[in-house]
Short mmCIF file of C-alpha atoms in Angstrom, two decimals:
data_model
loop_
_atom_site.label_atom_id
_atom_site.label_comp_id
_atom_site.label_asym_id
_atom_site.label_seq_id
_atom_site.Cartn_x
_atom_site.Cartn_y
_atom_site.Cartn_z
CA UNK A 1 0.00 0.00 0.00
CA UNK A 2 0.97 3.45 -0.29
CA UNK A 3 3.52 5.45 1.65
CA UNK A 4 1.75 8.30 1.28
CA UNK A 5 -1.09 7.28 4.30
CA UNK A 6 1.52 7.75 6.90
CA UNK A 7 1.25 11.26 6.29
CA UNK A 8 -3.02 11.43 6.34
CA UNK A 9 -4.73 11.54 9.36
CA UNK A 10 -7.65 9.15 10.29
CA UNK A 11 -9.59 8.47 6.87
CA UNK A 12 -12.02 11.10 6.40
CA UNK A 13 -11.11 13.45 3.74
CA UNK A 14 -12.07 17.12 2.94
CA UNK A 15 -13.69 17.42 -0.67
CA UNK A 16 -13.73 20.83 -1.79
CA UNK A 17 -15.77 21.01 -4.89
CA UNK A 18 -19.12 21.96 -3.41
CA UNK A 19 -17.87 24.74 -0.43
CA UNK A 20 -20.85 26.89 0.84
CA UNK A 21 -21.60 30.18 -0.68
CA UNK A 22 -23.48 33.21 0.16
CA UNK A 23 -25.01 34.73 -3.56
CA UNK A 24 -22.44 32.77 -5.75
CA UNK A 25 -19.60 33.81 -3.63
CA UNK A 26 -17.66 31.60 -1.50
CA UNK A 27 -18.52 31.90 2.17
CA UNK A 28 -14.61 32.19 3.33
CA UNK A 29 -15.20 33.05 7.08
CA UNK A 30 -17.55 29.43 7.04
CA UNK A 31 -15.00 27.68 5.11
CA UNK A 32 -11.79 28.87 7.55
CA UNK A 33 -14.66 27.32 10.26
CA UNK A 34 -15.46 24.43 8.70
CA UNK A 35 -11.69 23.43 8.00
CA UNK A 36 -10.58 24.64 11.70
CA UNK A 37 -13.22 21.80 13.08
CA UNK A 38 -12.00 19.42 10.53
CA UNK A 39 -8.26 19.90 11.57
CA UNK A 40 -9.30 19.91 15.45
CA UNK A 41 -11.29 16.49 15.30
CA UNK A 42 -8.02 14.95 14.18
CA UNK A 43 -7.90 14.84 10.02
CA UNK A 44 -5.68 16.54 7.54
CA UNK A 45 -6.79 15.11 4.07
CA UNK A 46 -7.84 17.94 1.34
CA UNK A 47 -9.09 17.36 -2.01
CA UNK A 48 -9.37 19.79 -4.61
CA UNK A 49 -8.80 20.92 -8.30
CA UNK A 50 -8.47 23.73 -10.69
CA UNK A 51 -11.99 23.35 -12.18
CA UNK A 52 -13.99 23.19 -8.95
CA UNK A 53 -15.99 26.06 -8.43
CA UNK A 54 -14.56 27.52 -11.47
CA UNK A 55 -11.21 28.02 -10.04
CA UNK A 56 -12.06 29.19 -6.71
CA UNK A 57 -11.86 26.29 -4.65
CA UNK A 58 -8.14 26.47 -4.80
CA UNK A 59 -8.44 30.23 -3.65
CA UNK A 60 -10.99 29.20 -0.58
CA UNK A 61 -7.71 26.87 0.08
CA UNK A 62 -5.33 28.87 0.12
CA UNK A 63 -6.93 31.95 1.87
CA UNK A 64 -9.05 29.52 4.94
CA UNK A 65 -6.10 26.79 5.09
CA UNK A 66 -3.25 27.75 3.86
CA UNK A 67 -2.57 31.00 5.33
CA UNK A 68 -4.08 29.84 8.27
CA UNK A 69 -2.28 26.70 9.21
CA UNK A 70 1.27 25.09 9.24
CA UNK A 71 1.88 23.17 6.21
CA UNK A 72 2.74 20.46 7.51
CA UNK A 73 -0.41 20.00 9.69
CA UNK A 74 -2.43 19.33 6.13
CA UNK A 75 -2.06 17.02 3.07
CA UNK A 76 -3.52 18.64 -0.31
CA UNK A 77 -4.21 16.66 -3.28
CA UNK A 78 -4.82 18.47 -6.43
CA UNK A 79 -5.54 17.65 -9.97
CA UNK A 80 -4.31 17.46 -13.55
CA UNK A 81 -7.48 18.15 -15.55
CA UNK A 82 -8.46 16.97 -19.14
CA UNK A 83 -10.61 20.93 -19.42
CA UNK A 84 -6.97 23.08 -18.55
CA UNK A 85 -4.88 21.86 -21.00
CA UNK A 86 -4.86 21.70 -24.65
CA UNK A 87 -1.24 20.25 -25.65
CA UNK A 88 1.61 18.90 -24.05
CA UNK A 89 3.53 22.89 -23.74
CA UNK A 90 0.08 23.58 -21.30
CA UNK A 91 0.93 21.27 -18.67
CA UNK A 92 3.79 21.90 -16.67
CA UNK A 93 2.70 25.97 -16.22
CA UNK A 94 -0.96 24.95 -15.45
CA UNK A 95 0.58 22.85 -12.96
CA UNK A 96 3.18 25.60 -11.46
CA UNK A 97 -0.36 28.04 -11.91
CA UNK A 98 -1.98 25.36 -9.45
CA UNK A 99 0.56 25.86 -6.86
CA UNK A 100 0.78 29.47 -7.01
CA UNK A 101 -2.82 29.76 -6.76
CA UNK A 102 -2.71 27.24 -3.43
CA UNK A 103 0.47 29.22 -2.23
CA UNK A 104 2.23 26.53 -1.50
CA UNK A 105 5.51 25.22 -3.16
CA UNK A 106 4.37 21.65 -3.02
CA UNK A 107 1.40 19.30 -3.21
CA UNK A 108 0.89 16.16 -1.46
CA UNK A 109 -0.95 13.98 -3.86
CA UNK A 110 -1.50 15.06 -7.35
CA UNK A 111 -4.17 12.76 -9.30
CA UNK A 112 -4.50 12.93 -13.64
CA UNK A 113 -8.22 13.76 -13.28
CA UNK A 114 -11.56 11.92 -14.19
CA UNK A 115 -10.20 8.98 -16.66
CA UNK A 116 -12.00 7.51 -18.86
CA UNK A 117 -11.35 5.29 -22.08
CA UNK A 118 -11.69 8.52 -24.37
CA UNK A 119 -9.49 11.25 -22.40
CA UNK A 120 -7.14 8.80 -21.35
CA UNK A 121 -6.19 8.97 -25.33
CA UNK A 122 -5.44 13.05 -24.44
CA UNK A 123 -3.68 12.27 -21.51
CA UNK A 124 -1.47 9.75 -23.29
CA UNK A 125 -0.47 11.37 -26.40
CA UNK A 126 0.68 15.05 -24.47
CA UNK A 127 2.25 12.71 -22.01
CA UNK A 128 0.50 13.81 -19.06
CA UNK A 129 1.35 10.79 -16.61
CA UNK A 130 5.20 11.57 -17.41
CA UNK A 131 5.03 15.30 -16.83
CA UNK A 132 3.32 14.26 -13.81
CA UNK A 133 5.67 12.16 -12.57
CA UNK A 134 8.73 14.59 -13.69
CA UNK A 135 6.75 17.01 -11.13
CA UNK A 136 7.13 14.27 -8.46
CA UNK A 137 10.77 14.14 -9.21
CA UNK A 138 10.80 17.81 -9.35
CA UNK A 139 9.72 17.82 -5.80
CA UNK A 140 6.30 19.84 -6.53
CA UNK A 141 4.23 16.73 -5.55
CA UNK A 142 5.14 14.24 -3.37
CA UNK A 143 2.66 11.51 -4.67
CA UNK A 144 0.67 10.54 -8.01
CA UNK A 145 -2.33 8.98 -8.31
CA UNK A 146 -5.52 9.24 -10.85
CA UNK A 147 -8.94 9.41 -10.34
CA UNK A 148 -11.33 7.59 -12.70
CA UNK A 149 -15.00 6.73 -14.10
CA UNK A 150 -15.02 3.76 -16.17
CA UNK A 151 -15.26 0.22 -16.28
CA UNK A 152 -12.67 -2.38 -15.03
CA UNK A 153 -10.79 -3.44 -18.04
CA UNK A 154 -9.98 0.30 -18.95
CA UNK A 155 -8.44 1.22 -14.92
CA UNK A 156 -6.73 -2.00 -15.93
CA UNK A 157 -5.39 -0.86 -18.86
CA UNK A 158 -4.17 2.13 -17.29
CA UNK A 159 -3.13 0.52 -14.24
CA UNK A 160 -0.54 -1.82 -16.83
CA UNK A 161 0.53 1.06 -18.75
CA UNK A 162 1.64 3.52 -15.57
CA UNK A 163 2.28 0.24 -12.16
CA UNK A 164 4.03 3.61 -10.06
CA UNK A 165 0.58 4.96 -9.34
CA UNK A 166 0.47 5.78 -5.71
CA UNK A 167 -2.91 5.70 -5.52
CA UNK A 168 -6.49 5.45 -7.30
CA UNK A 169 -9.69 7.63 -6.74
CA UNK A 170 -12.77 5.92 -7.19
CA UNK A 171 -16.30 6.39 -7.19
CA UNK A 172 -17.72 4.29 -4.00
CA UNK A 173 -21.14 4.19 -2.43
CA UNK A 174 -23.66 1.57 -1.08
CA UNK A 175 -26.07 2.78 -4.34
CA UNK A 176 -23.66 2.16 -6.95
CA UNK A 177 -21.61 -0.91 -4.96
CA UNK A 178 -23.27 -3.39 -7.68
CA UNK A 179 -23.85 -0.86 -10.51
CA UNK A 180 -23.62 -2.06 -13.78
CA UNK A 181 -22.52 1.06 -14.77
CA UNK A 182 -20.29 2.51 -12.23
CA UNK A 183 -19.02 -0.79 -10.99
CA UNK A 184 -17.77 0.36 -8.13
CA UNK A 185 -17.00 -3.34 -6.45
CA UNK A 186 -15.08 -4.86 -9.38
CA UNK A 187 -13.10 -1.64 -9.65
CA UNK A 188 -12.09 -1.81 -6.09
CA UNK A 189 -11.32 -5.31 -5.97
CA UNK A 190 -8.55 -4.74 -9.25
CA UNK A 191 -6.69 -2.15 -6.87
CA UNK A 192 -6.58 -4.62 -4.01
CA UNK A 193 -5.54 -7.32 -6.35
CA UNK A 194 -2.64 -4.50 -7.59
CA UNK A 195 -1.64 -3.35 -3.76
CA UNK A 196 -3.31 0.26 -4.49
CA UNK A 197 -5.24 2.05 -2.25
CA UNK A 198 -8.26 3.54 -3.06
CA UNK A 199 -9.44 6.74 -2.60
CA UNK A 200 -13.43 7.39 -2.16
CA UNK A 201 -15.02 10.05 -3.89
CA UNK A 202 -19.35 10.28 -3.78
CA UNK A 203 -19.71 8.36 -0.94
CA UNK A 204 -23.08 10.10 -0.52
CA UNK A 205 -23.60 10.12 -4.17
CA UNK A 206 -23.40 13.70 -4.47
CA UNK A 207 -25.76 14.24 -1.85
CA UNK A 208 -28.38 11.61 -2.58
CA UNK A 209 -27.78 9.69 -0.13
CA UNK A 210 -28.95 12.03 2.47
CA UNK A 211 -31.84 12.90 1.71
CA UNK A 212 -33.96 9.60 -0.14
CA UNK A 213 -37.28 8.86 -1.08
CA UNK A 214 -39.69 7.72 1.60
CA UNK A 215 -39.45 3.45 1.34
CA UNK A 216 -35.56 4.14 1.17
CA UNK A 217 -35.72 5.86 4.27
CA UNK A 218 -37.79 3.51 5.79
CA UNK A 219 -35.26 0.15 5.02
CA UNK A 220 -32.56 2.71 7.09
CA UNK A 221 -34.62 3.28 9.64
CA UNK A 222 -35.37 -0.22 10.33
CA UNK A 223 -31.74 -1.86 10.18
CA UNK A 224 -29.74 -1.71 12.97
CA UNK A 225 -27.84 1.10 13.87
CA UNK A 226 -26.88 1.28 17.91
CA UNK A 227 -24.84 4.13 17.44
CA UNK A 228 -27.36 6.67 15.77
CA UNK A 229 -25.39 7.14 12.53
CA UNK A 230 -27.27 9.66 10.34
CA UNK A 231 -27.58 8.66 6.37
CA UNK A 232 -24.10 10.13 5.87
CA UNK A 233 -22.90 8.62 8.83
CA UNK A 234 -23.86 5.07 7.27
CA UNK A 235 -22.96 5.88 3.78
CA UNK A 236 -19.28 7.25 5.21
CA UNK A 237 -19.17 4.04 7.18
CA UNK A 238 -20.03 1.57 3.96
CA UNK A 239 -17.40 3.45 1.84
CA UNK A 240 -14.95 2.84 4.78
CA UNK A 241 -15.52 -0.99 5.15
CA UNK A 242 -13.33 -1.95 2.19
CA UNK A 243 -9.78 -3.05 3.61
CA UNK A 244 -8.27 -1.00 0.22
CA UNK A 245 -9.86 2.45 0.86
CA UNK A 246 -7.21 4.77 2.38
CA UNK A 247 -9.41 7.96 2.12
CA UNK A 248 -13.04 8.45 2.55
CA UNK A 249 -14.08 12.36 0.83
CA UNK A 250 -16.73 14.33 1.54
CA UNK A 251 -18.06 17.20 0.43
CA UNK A 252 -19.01 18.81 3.28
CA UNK A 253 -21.29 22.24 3.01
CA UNK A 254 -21.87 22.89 6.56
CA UNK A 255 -20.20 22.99 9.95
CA UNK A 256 -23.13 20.51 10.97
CA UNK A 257 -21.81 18.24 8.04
CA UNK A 258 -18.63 18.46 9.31
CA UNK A 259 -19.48 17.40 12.74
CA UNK A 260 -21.63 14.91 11.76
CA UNK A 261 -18.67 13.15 9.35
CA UNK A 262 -16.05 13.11 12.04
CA UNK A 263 -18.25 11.58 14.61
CA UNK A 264 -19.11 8.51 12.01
CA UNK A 265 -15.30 8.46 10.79
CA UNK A 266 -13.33 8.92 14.03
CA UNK A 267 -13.63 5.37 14.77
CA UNK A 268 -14.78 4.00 11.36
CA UNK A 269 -15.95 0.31 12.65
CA UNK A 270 -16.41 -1.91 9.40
CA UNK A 271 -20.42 -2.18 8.42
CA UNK A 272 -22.34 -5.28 9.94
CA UNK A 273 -23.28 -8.25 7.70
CA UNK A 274 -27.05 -7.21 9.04
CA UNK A 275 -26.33 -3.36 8.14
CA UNK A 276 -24.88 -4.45 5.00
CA UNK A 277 -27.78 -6.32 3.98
CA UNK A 278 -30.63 -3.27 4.37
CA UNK A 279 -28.28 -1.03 2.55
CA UNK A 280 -28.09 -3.47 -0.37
CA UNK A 281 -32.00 -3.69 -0.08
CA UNK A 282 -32.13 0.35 -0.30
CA UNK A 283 -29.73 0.11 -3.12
CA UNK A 284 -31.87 -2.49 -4.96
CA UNK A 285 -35.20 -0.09 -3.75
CA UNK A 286 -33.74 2.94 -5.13
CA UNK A 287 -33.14 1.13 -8.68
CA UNK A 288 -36.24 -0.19 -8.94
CA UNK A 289 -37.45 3.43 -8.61
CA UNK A 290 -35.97 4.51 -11.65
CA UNK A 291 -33.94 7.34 -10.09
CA UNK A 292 -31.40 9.52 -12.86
CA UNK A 293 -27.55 8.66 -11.23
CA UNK A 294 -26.81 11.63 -11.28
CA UNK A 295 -24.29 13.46 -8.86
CA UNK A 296 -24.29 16.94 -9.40
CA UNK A 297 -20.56 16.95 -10.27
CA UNK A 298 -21.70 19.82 -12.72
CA UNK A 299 -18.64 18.65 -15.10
CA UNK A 300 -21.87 18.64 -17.49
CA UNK A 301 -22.42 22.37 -17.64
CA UNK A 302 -18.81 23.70 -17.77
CA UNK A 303 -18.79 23.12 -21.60
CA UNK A 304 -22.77 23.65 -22.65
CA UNK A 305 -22.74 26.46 -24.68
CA UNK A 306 -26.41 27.24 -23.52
CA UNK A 307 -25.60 27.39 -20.00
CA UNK A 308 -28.33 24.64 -19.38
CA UNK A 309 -28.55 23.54 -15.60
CA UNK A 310 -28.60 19.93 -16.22
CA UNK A 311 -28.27 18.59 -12.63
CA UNK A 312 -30.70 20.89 -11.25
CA UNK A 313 -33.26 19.94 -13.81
CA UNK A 314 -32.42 16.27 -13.51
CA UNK A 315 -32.79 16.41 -10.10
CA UNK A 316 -36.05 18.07 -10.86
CA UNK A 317 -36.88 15.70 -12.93
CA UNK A 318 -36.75 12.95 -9.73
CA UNK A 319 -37.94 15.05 -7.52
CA UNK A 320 -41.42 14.75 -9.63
CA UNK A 321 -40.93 11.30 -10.34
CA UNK A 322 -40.36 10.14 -6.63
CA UNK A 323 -43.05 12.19 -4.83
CA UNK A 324 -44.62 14.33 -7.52
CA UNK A 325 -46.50 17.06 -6.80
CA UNK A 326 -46.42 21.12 -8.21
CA UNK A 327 -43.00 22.43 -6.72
CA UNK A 328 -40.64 20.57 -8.99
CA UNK A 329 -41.91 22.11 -12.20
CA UNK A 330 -42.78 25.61 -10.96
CA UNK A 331 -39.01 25.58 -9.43
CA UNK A 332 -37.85 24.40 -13.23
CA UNK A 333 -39.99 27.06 -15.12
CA UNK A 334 -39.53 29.95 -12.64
CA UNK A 335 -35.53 29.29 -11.42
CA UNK A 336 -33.30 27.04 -13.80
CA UNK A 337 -34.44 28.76 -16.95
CA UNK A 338 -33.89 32.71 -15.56
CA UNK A 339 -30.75 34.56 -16.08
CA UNK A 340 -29.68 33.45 -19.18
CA UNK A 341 -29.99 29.62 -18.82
CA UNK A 342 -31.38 28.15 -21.56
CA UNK A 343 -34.56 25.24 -21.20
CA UNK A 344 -33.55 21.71 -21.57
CA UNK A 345 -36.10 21.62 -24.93
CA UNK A 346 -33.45 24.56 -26.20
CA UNK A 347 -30.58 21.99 -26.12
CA UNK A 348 -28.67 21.55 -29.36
CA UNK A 349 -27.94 18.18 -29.32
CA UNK A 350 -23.90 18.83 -29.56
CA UNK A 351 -23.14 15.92 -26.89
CA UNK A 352 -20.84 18.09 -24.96
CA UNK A 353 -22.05 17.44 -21.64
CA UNK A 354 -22.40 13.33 -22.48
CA UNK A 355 -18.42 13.79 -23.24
CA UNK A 356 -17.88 14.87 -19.93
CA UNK A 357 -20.78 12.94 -17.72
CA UNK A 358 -18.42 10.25 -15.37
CA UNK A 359 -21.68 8.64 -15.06
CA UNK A 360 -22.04 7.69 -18.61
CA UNK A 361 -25.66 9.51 -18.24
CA UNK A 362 -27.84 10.18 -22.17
CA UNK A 363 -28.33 13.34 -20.82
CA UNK A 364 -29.33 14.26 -24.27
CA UNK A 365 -32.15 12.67 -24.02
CA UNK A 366 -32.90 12.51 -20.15
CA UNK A 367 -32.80 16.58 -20.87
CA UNK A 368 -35.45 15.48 -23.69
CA UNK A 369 -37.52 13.94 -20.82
CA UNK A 370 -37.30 16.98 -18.79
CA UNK A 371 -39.06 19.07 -21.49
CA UNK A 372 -41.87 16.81 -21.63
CA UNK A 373 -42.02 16.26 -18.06
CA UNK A 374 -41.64 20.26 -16.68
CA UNK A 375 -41.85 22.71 -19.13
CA UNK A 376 -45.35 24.56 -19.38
CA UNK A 377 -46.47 22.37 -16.67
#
């Protein structure tokens, strides 16, 4: 396993791509108190990467951690992302621009971003990985890893093509654990077969694992649970279980998120058989409920060029389905469409957002659905 876990603390890590905000600008004095009770309940790990927040997520790190803390009492992991670069001549001064913008000479953990079968073509031929690795040697990162969204035979193919990863981020929750798509268990196993830890990211499936429909709910409710673990609590917990994850992230909003992740993660205690069991019964509840996987990664909008608020309106769109009622549609036609956001029946078809969609999502024509679904109703 990887060196680099003797420099984290516990296994709860900080993601930073969905900070809180107060009218589209970062909320920095909540951040510096979200990250102070993070430090204090005895974890280190931060996750973050030029594209979050478009490009301020660095900044709320820099301004509420790193000017506020030794730098040795944190370890930040950053990324190389397919949407920064262009060629080959891009990458090593958007990487030197990611460290200036951090203020920090160094990162801990630096991870090629989001691979998939089709970028991992980009990243190969402007020899990302080994301008990644000459930063390692460089002494700019101490440790490289890669996140990823795909099936098992491409991480493998990747996995044969660069063995010196120090680590592999993966998507993990109890929802997608036997997901045909996300495959989220045969994915793990391959890095325990290879030695490599895993890193977690969704654990709470963007959020939707907090709040689910009514019979979900009801399955949690009813398993056992003697120490009161909220849904995050549990989903934190499942993530956990796996003898390969190193790192659990979450992207915590609140300073009540924050206090309710350390108190589930402090002493992480592997899942029951019986707990296991009622969250693979809410996993197989929510499928059969037809639920859109999204995640509300918003990697989606960054390139539509009609500014179309796909996750919203997806999660619109299951709102409605899942309890129905008038709000989901009068929220649709009254907020996601203002301000220059176009409807999802004004989409152009150009597969942009499908390109970029680590779920895999049609959103082409799931934003098809949404028209017929919300608009004039």
């Amino acid at each position: 396993m990887g060196a680099w876990m003797d420099a984290t603390l516990g296994k709860l890590g900080f993601g930073c791509m969905r900070l809180p905000k107060i009218d589209d600008e970062l909320d920095m004095p909540a951040i510096s108190a979200m990250f102070d009770a993070f430090l204090e309940a005895g974890f280190n790990y931060f996750d973050t990467a030029h594209v979050y927040l478009g490009g301020q997520s660095e900044v709320a790190l820099r301004e509420c951690l790193v000017k506020r803390h030794p730098r040795d009492s944190f370890f930040l992991a950053d990324k190389l992302s397919n949407q920064n670069f262009e060629v080959e001549e891009d990458i090593d001064p958007l990487l030197d621009l990611e460290l200036e913008t951090l203020g920090v000479d160094h990162m801990d953990m630096l991870l090629l971003h989001a691979q998939n079968a089709t970028n991992y073509e980009k990243y190969a031929a402007t020899h990302a990985y080994e301008h990644a690795f000459a930063f390692k040697a460089a002494g700019k990162t101490r440790y490289v890893g890669m996140s990823f969204h795909d099936s098992p035979d491409v991480l493998e193919r990747i996995l044969n093509d660069h063995p010196d990863l120090d680590a592999v981020q993966l998507q993990v929750n109890w929802a997608d654990w036997e997901s045909a798509s996300v495959q989220s268990r045969a994915c793990v196993e391959l890095c325990a077969q290879r030695n490599i830890p895993v890193i977690v990211m969704e654990p709470l499936k963007g959020g939707n694992l907090v709040s689910v429909p009514e019979p979900v709910q009801q399955i949690i409710d009813d398993m056992d649970n003697p120490e009161g673990l909220s849904n995050a609590g549990l989903a934190l917990r499942f993530a956990a279980t796996h003898p390969s994850v190193a790192m659990v992230l979450s992207g915590m909003r609140t300073i009540e998120d924050v206090r309710d992740n350390v108190r589930a993660m402090r002493t992480p205690m592997p899942l029951s058989k019986a707990q296991a069991e009622s969250l693979q019964q809410a996993a197989e509840k929510i499928a059969s409920m037809g639920m859109i996987a999204c995640t509300a990664c918003h990697y989606c909008t960054d390139g539509c060029p009609e500014g179309i608020r796909i996750p919203e309106m997806l999660d619109c769109l299951n709102t409605k389905r899942v309890f129905g009622g008038w709000n989901p549609s009068w929220y649709y036609n009254n907020s996601l469409v203002s301000e220059g956001h176009a409807k999802a029946s004004e989409c152009l078809q150009c597969g942009i957002c499908e390109e970029a969609c680590p779920q895999f999502l049609p959103i082409r024509d799931l934003l098809e659905e949404v028209a017929s679904e919300l608009e004039g109703n």
